[in-house]
Amino acid sequence: MTVRRTLAAAATAALMALLPNTAQAAESYPDPRPITGQQIIHDPTVMRLKGGGYVAYSTGGVIGARLSEDGSHWDDAGNAFAKPPAWWYGYNDTGDPWAPDLSYRAGRYWLYYAVSSWGTNHSAIGVATSRTGLPGTWTDHGRVFSSETTDTWNAIDPAVIRADGRPWMSFGSYWSGIRMVELHPRTGKAVEDAKVHHLATRPDEPYAVEGPEIVKHGRYYYLFASHDACCSGVDSTYKIKVGRSASITGPYVDSTGKPLLEGGGDLLLEGHGRYIGTGGQSVFRDRGRDWLAYHYYDKQDSGTPKLGLNELNWARNGWPNVA
């Protein structure tokens, strides 16, 4: 029986490597990698530090922090900041930051994050830097980009990538969907009079797509985004979809050629079993392999948000799938 199961699993994996990443039966989605220790998290961004070990930052606290030596056992490490920078209070009464993004460039770690209030696009994205990437070592540099109620986008959920030697930041939540601006390579803030590129949206209000993450693989840029609703425990409907483009600013399309600006996107991962509302994703590279980090709501633990980690594989046709 064990041999049969092994052969069946190998055949399934081989078939998935040949097919585009279209929707699949919920029971066939892989469970996240088993982890221990502090599992509670929301909107994780994960990285293997150059000094050794792993760090994860997240929504909650003053940008909540987790540390791990092996990527499997995680410990609570407090917060990125001891207290909220004063300017955060211009966007909510509690100085509550959301959805951080961690990257490394020019000898420093860069931590982008958003400050806003639920249901408004009076929002801003800020940035801090650190030489080590560890909690308690961050220096805040203020606003990167912002939005107001007169804008047709929402400046939250930042994600930064380098393309053609320049840094770019995707962002967005509901309103008109996912947007992008170019960043200044020295300051890490939006260039003067930055053009706001439109990358993805949904055809109908409330345009429920958010939390972008863009990675380069081969000759394409891949845009991962969370669709539908988060933050409702086991009633959450979050799922992760993906499209790609040969240009960082788009147009992005799914494997059928449908533009993400018309609601397209291949379904990469959705809720299954105890793992409800998979989303808030980021991608990190570790020892030559790509990993998808996300949160899910644990159906067997009253909908508590927890850290999901799956290896991200790439099919022969270039499209990603989770393992």
Coordinates of C-alpha atoms in Angstrom, one line a residue:
M1 CA 0.0 0.0 0.0
T2 CA 2.9 2.4 0.8
V3 CA 4.5 1.8 -2.6
R4 CA 1.1 2.4 -4.3
R5 CA 0.7 5.7 -2.5
T6 CA 4.2 6.8 -3.3
L7 CA 3.7 6.0 -7.0
A8 CA 0.4 7.8 -7.1
A9 CA 1.9 10.9 -5.4
A10 CA 4.7 10.9 -7.9
A11 CA 2.3 10.6 -10.8
T12 CA 0.2 13.5 -9.5
A13 CA 3.3 15.6 -9.1
A14 CA 4.4 14.9 -12.6
L15 CA 1.0 15.8 -14.0
M16 CA 0.9 19.0 -12.1
A17 CA 4.3 19.9 -13.5
L18 CA 2.9 19.7 -17.0
L19 CA -0.4 21.6 -16.5
P20 CA -1.1 25.3 -15.9
N21 CA -2.0 26.2 -12.4
T22 CA -5.7 26.2 -12.8
A23 CA -8.3 25.5 -10.0
Q24 CA -8.1 22.1 -8.4
A25 CA -10.3 20.2 -6.0
A26 CA -10.0 21.5 -2.5
E27 CA -8.9 18.2 -1.0
S28 CA -5.9 18.1 -3.4
Y29 CA -4.3 21.3 -2.0
P30 CA -1.3 20.5 0.2
D31 CA -1.3 21.3 3.9
P32 CA 1.3 23.7 5.2
R33 CA 4.6 22.5 6.5
P34 CA 4.3 21.4 10.2
I35 CA 5.7 24.1 12.6
T36 CA 6.0 24.4 16.3
G37 CA 6.2 27.2 18.9
Q38 CA 4.5 30.5 18.3
Q39 CA 2.3 29.8 15.3
I40 CA -0.2 32.8 15.6
I41 CA 0.4 35.3 12.8
H42 CA -1.4 37.5 10.3
D43 CA 0.0 38.8 6.9
P44 CA 3.5 37.3 7.4
T45 CA 6.7 38.4 5.6
V46 CA 9.5 35.9 6.1
M47 CA 13.2 36.0 5.4
R48 CA 16.4 34.0 6.1
L49 CA 18.8 36.5 7.6
K50 CA 22.3 36.9 6.5
G51 CA 23.4 36.7 10.2
G52 CA 21.7 33.3 10.5
G53 CA 18.2 32.1 11.3
Y54 CA 14.8 33.3 10.1
V55 CA 12.6 36.3 11.0
A56 CA 8.9 36.8 10.3
Y57 CA 7.1 40.2 10.7
S58 CA 3.4 40.5 10.7
T59 CA 0.3 42.6 11.4
G60 CA -0.3 42.9 15.1
G61 CA 1.5 44.7 17.9
V62 CA 4.0 47.4 16.7
I63 CA 4.8 45.1 13.7
G64 CA 4.9 41.7 15.5
A65 CA 8.1 39.7 15.2
R66 CA 8.9 35.9 15.3
L67 CA 12.4 34.3 15.2
S68 CA 13.4 30.8 14.2
E69 CA 16.7 29.0 13.9
D70 CA 15.5 26.3 11.5
G71 CA 12.3 27.7 9.9
S72 CA 10.3 25.0 11.7
H73 CA 10.2 26.1 15.4
W74 CA 9.2 29.8 15.9
D75 CA 9.5 32.0 19.0
D76 CA 7.8 35.2 19.8
A77 CA 10.4 38.0 19.5
G78 CA 8.3 41.0 20.5
N79 CA 7.9 43.8 17.9
A80 CA 9.9 45.6 15.3
F81 CA 9.5 48.9 17.2
A82 CA 9.3 49.6 20.9
K83 CA 6.5 52.1 20.3
P84 CA 4.7 53.5 17.3
P85 CA 6.3 56.5 15.5
A86 CA 4.3 59.6 16.2
W87 CA 3.2 60.1 12.6
W88 CA 1.3 56.8 12.6
Y89 CA -1.4 58.3 14.7
G90 CA -2.5 60.5 11.8
Y91 CA -4.0 57.4 10.3
N92 CA -5.6 55.6 13.3
D93 CA -6.1 56.3 17.0
T94 CA -3.9 53.3 18.1
G95 CA -0.9 53.7 15.8
D96 CA -1.7 50.2 14.5
P97 CA 0.5 49.1 11.5
W98 CA -0.6 46.5 8.9
A99 CA 0.9 44.0 6.4
P100 CA 4.7 44.6 6.5
D101 CA 7.1 43.6 3.7
L102 CA 10.7 42.7 4.3
S103 CA 13.5 43.0 1.7
Y104 CA 17.3 43.4 1.5
R105 CA 19.1 45.9 -0.6
A106 CA 22.2 48.0 -0.6
G107 CA 23.6 46.5 2.6
R108 CA 20.4 47.1 4.6
Y109 CA 17.1 45.4 5.4
W110 CA 14.1 47.5 4.4
L111 CA 10.8 47.1 6.2
Y112 CA 7.7 48.6 4.5
Y113 CA 4.3 48.7 6.3
A114 CA 1.0 50.4 6.1
V115 CA -1.0 52.5 8.6
S116 CA -4.7 53.0 8.0
S117 CA -8.2 52.4 9.5
W118 CA -10.7 49.7 8.5
G119 CA -12.9 50.7 5.5
T120 CA -11.0 53.9 4.5
N121 CA -8.3 54.8 2.0
H122 CA -6.9 57.6 4.1
S123 CA -3.8 55.4 4.3
A124 CA 0.0 55.6 4.1
I125 CA 2.9 53.3 3.6
G126 CA 6.1 53.9 5.6
V127 CA 9.6 52.4 5.6
A128 CA 12.3 51.6 8.2
T129 CA 15.8 50.2 7.8
S130 CA 18.1 48.0 9.8
R131 CA 21.6 46.5 9.4
T132 CA 20.6 43.2 10.9
G133 CA 16.8 42.8 10.2
L134 CA 16.2 41.9 13.9
P135 CA 13.4 43.4 16.0
G136 CA 14.4 46.4 18.0
T137 CA 17.0 47.6 15.5
W138 CA 14.8 49.5 13.1
T139 CA 15.1 53.2 12.2
D140 CA 11.9 54.7 10.8
H141 CA 12.1 57.0 7.8
G142 CA 8.5 58.1 7.6
R143 CA 6.0 58.1 4.7
V144 CA 6.8 56.4 1.4
F145 CA 3.5 56.9 -0.4
S146 CA -0.1 57.8 0.7
S147 CA -3.7 57.9 -0.5
E148 CA -6.7 60.0 0.4
T149 CA -10.4 59.6 0.1
T150 CA -10.3 61.4 -3.2
D151 CA -8.0 58.8 -4.7
T152 CA -9.1 55.6 -6.5
W153 CA -6.6 53.4 -4.8
N154 CA -5.6 52.4 -1.2
A155 CA -2.0 52.8 -0.1
I156 CA -1.7 49.6 2.1
D157 CA -0.2 46.1 1.7
P158 CA 3.2 47.1 0.2
A159 CA 5.5 44.7 -1.5
V160 CA 8.9 45.7 -3.0
I161 CA 10.9 44.2 -5.9
R162 CA 13.9 45.3 -8.0
A163 CA 13.4 45.3 -11.7
D164 CA 15.9 46.6 -14.3
G165 CA 18.1 47.8 -11.5
R166 CA 15.3 49.9 -9.9
P167 CA 13.1 49.3 -6.9
W168 CA 9.3 49.2 -7.4
M169 CA 6.5 48.9 -4.9
S170 CA 3.2 47.2 -5.5
F171 CA 0.3 47.9 -3.1
G172 CA -3.5 48.0 -2.9
S173 CA -6.6 46.7 -1.2
Y174 CA -10.1 46.9 -2.6
W175 CA -11.0 50.3 -4.2
S176 CA -9.6 49.8 -7.7
G177 CA -7.3 46.9 -6.8
I178 CA -3.5 46.5 -7.1
R179 CA -1.3 49.5 -8.1
M180 CA 2.5 50.1 -8.4
V181 CA 4.9 53.0 -8.1
E182 CA 8.7 53.4 -8.7
L183 CA 10.9 54.0 -5.6
H184 CA 14.0 56.1 -5.3
P185 CA 16.9 53.7 -4.9
R186 CA 18.6 55.8 -2.1
T187 CA 15.6 56.9 0.0
G188 CA 13.3 53.9 -0.7
K189 CA 10.4 56.3 -1.1
A190 CA 8.2 57.0 -4.1
V191 CA 10.0 59.0 -6.8
E192 CA 8.8 62.6 -7.3
D193 CA 5.5 62.7 -9.3
A194 CA 5.5 58.9 -9.4
K195 CA 3.2 57.4 -12.0
V196 CA 0.7 55.1 -10.4
H197 CA 0.5 51.9 -12.6
H198 CA -2.6 49.7 -12.5
L199 CA -1.9 46.0 -12.3
A200 CA -5.0 44.1 -11.2
T201 CA -8.7 44.5 -10.2
R202 CA -12.0 42.7 -10.0
P203 CA -14.9 43.5 -12.4
D204 CA -17.4 44.3 -9.6
E205 CA -17.5 46.3 -6.4
P206 CA -16.0 46.0 -3.8
Y207 CA -13.1 44.9 -6.1
A208 CA -11.9 42.3 -3.5
V209 CA -8.3 41.9 -4.3
E210 CA -5.4 42.9 -2.1
G211 CA -2.0 42.0 -0.6
P212 CA 0.2 41.9 -3.8
E213 CA 3.5 40.1 -3.9
I214 CA 5.7 40.1 -7.1
V215 CA 8.6 37.8 -7.8
K216 CA 10.8 37.2 -10.8
H217 CA 11.1 33.7 -12.2
G218 CA 12.7 33.1 -15.6
R219 CA 11.7 35.9 -17.9
Y220 CA 8.4 36.7 -16.2
Y221 CA 7.3 38.7 -13.2
Y222 CA 4.6 36.9 -11.2
L223 CA 1.9 38.8 -9.3
F224 CA 0.4 36.9 -6.4
A225 CA -2.7 38.5 -4.7
S226 CA -5.3 37.6 -2.1
H227 CA -8.9 37.5 -3.4
D228 CA -12.1 37.9 -1.4
A229 CA -12.4 38.4 2.3
C230 CA -10.0 38.0 5.2
C231 CA -10.3 38.7 8.9
S232 CA -13.5 36.8 9.7
G233 CA -12.0 33.6 11.2
V234 CA -13.5 30.5 9.8
D235 CA -15.9 32.6 7.7
S236 CA -13.0 34.1 5.8
T237 CA -12.9 33.4 2.1
Y238 CA -9.4 34.5 1.3
K239 CA -7.6 32.6 -1.5
I240 CA -4.4 33.2 -3.5
K241 CA -4.3 33.8 -7.2
V242 CA -1.5 34.6 -9.6
G243 CA -0.8 36.1 -13.0
R244 CA 2.4 37.0 -14.9
S245 CA 3.9 39.7 -17.2
A246 CA 7.1 40.1 -19.1
S247 CA 7.2 43.7 -17.8
I248 CA 7.2 44.8 -14.2
T249 CA 4.4 47.3 -14.8
G250 CA 2.2 44.8 -16.7
P251 CA 0.0 43.8 -18.3
Y252 CA -0.4 40.8 -16.1
V253 CA -2.4 37.8 -17.4
D254 CA -3.3 34.3 -16.2
S255 CA -2.5 31.0 -17.9
T256 CA -5.6 31.4 -20.1
G257 CA -4.5 34.9 -21.2
K258 CA -7.2 36.7 -19.2
P259 CA -5.9 40.0 -17.9
L260 CA -5.7 40.5 -14.2
L261 CA -7.2 43.9 -14.9
E262 CA -10.4 42.1 -15.9
G263 CA -10.5 39.8 -12.9
G264 CA -8.2 37.1 -14.2
G265 CA -5.8 35.0 -12.1
D266 CA -5.0 31.3 -11.7
L267 CA -6.0 29.9 -8.3
L268 CA -2.9 28.9 -6.5
L269 CA -4.2 28.0 -3.0
E270 CA -7.5 28.2 -1.2
G271 CA -9.0 27.0 2.1
H272 CA -9.2 23.2 2.6
G273 CA -9.8 21.0 5.7
R274 CA -8.8 22.9 8.8
Y275 CA -6.9 25.6 6.8
I276 CA -9.5 28.3 6.1
G277 CA -9.0 31.6 4.3
T278 CA -5.4 31.2 3.0
G279 CA -3.9 34.6 2.1
G280 CA -1.9 37.6 3.2
Q281 CA 1.0 35.9 1.3
S282 CA 4.6 36.7 0.7
V283 CA 7.4 34.7 -1.1
F284 CA 10.9 34.3 0.2
R285 CA 14.0 32.4 -1.2
D286 CA 16.0 30.0 1.0
R287 CA 18.9 28.0 -0.1
G288 CA 17.9 27.9 -3.8
R289 CA 14.2 27.2 -3.1
D290 CA 11.2 29.5 -3.1
W291 CA 8.7 29.4 -0.2
L292 CA 5.2 30.7 0.1
A293 CA 4.3 32.2 3.5
Y294 CA 0.7 33.1 4.3
H295 CA -1.8 33.0 7.1
Y296 CA -4.8 30.7 7.5
Y297 CA -7.6 30.5 10.1
D298 CA -7.4 27.2 12.0
K299 CA -10.9 25.6 11.9
Q300 CA -9.8 23.3 14.7
D301 CA -8.7 26.2 16.9
S302 CA -11.7 28.6 16.8
G303 CA -10.4 30.3 13.7
T304 CA -7.0 31.5 15.2
P305 CA -4.8 32.9 12.4
K306 CA -1.6 30.9 12.0
L307 CA 1.5 30.7 9.8
G308 CA 1.4 28.6 6.7
L309 CA 4.6 27.7 4.8
N310 CA 4.7 25.7 1.6
E311 CA 7.5 25.2 -0.9
L312 CA 6.7 27.0 -4.2
N313 CA 7.5 24.9 -7.2
W314 CA 7.6 26.0 -10.9
A315 CA 6.1 23.9 -13.6
R316 CA 7.8 23.4 -17.0
N317 CA 5.5 26.0 -18.5
G318 CA 6.7 28.5 -15.9
W319 CA 3.6 28.6 -13.7
P320 CA 3.9 28.1 -9.9
N321 CA 2.2 25.5 -7.7
V322 CA 2.5 24.8 -4.0
A323 CA 4.0 21.6 -2.6

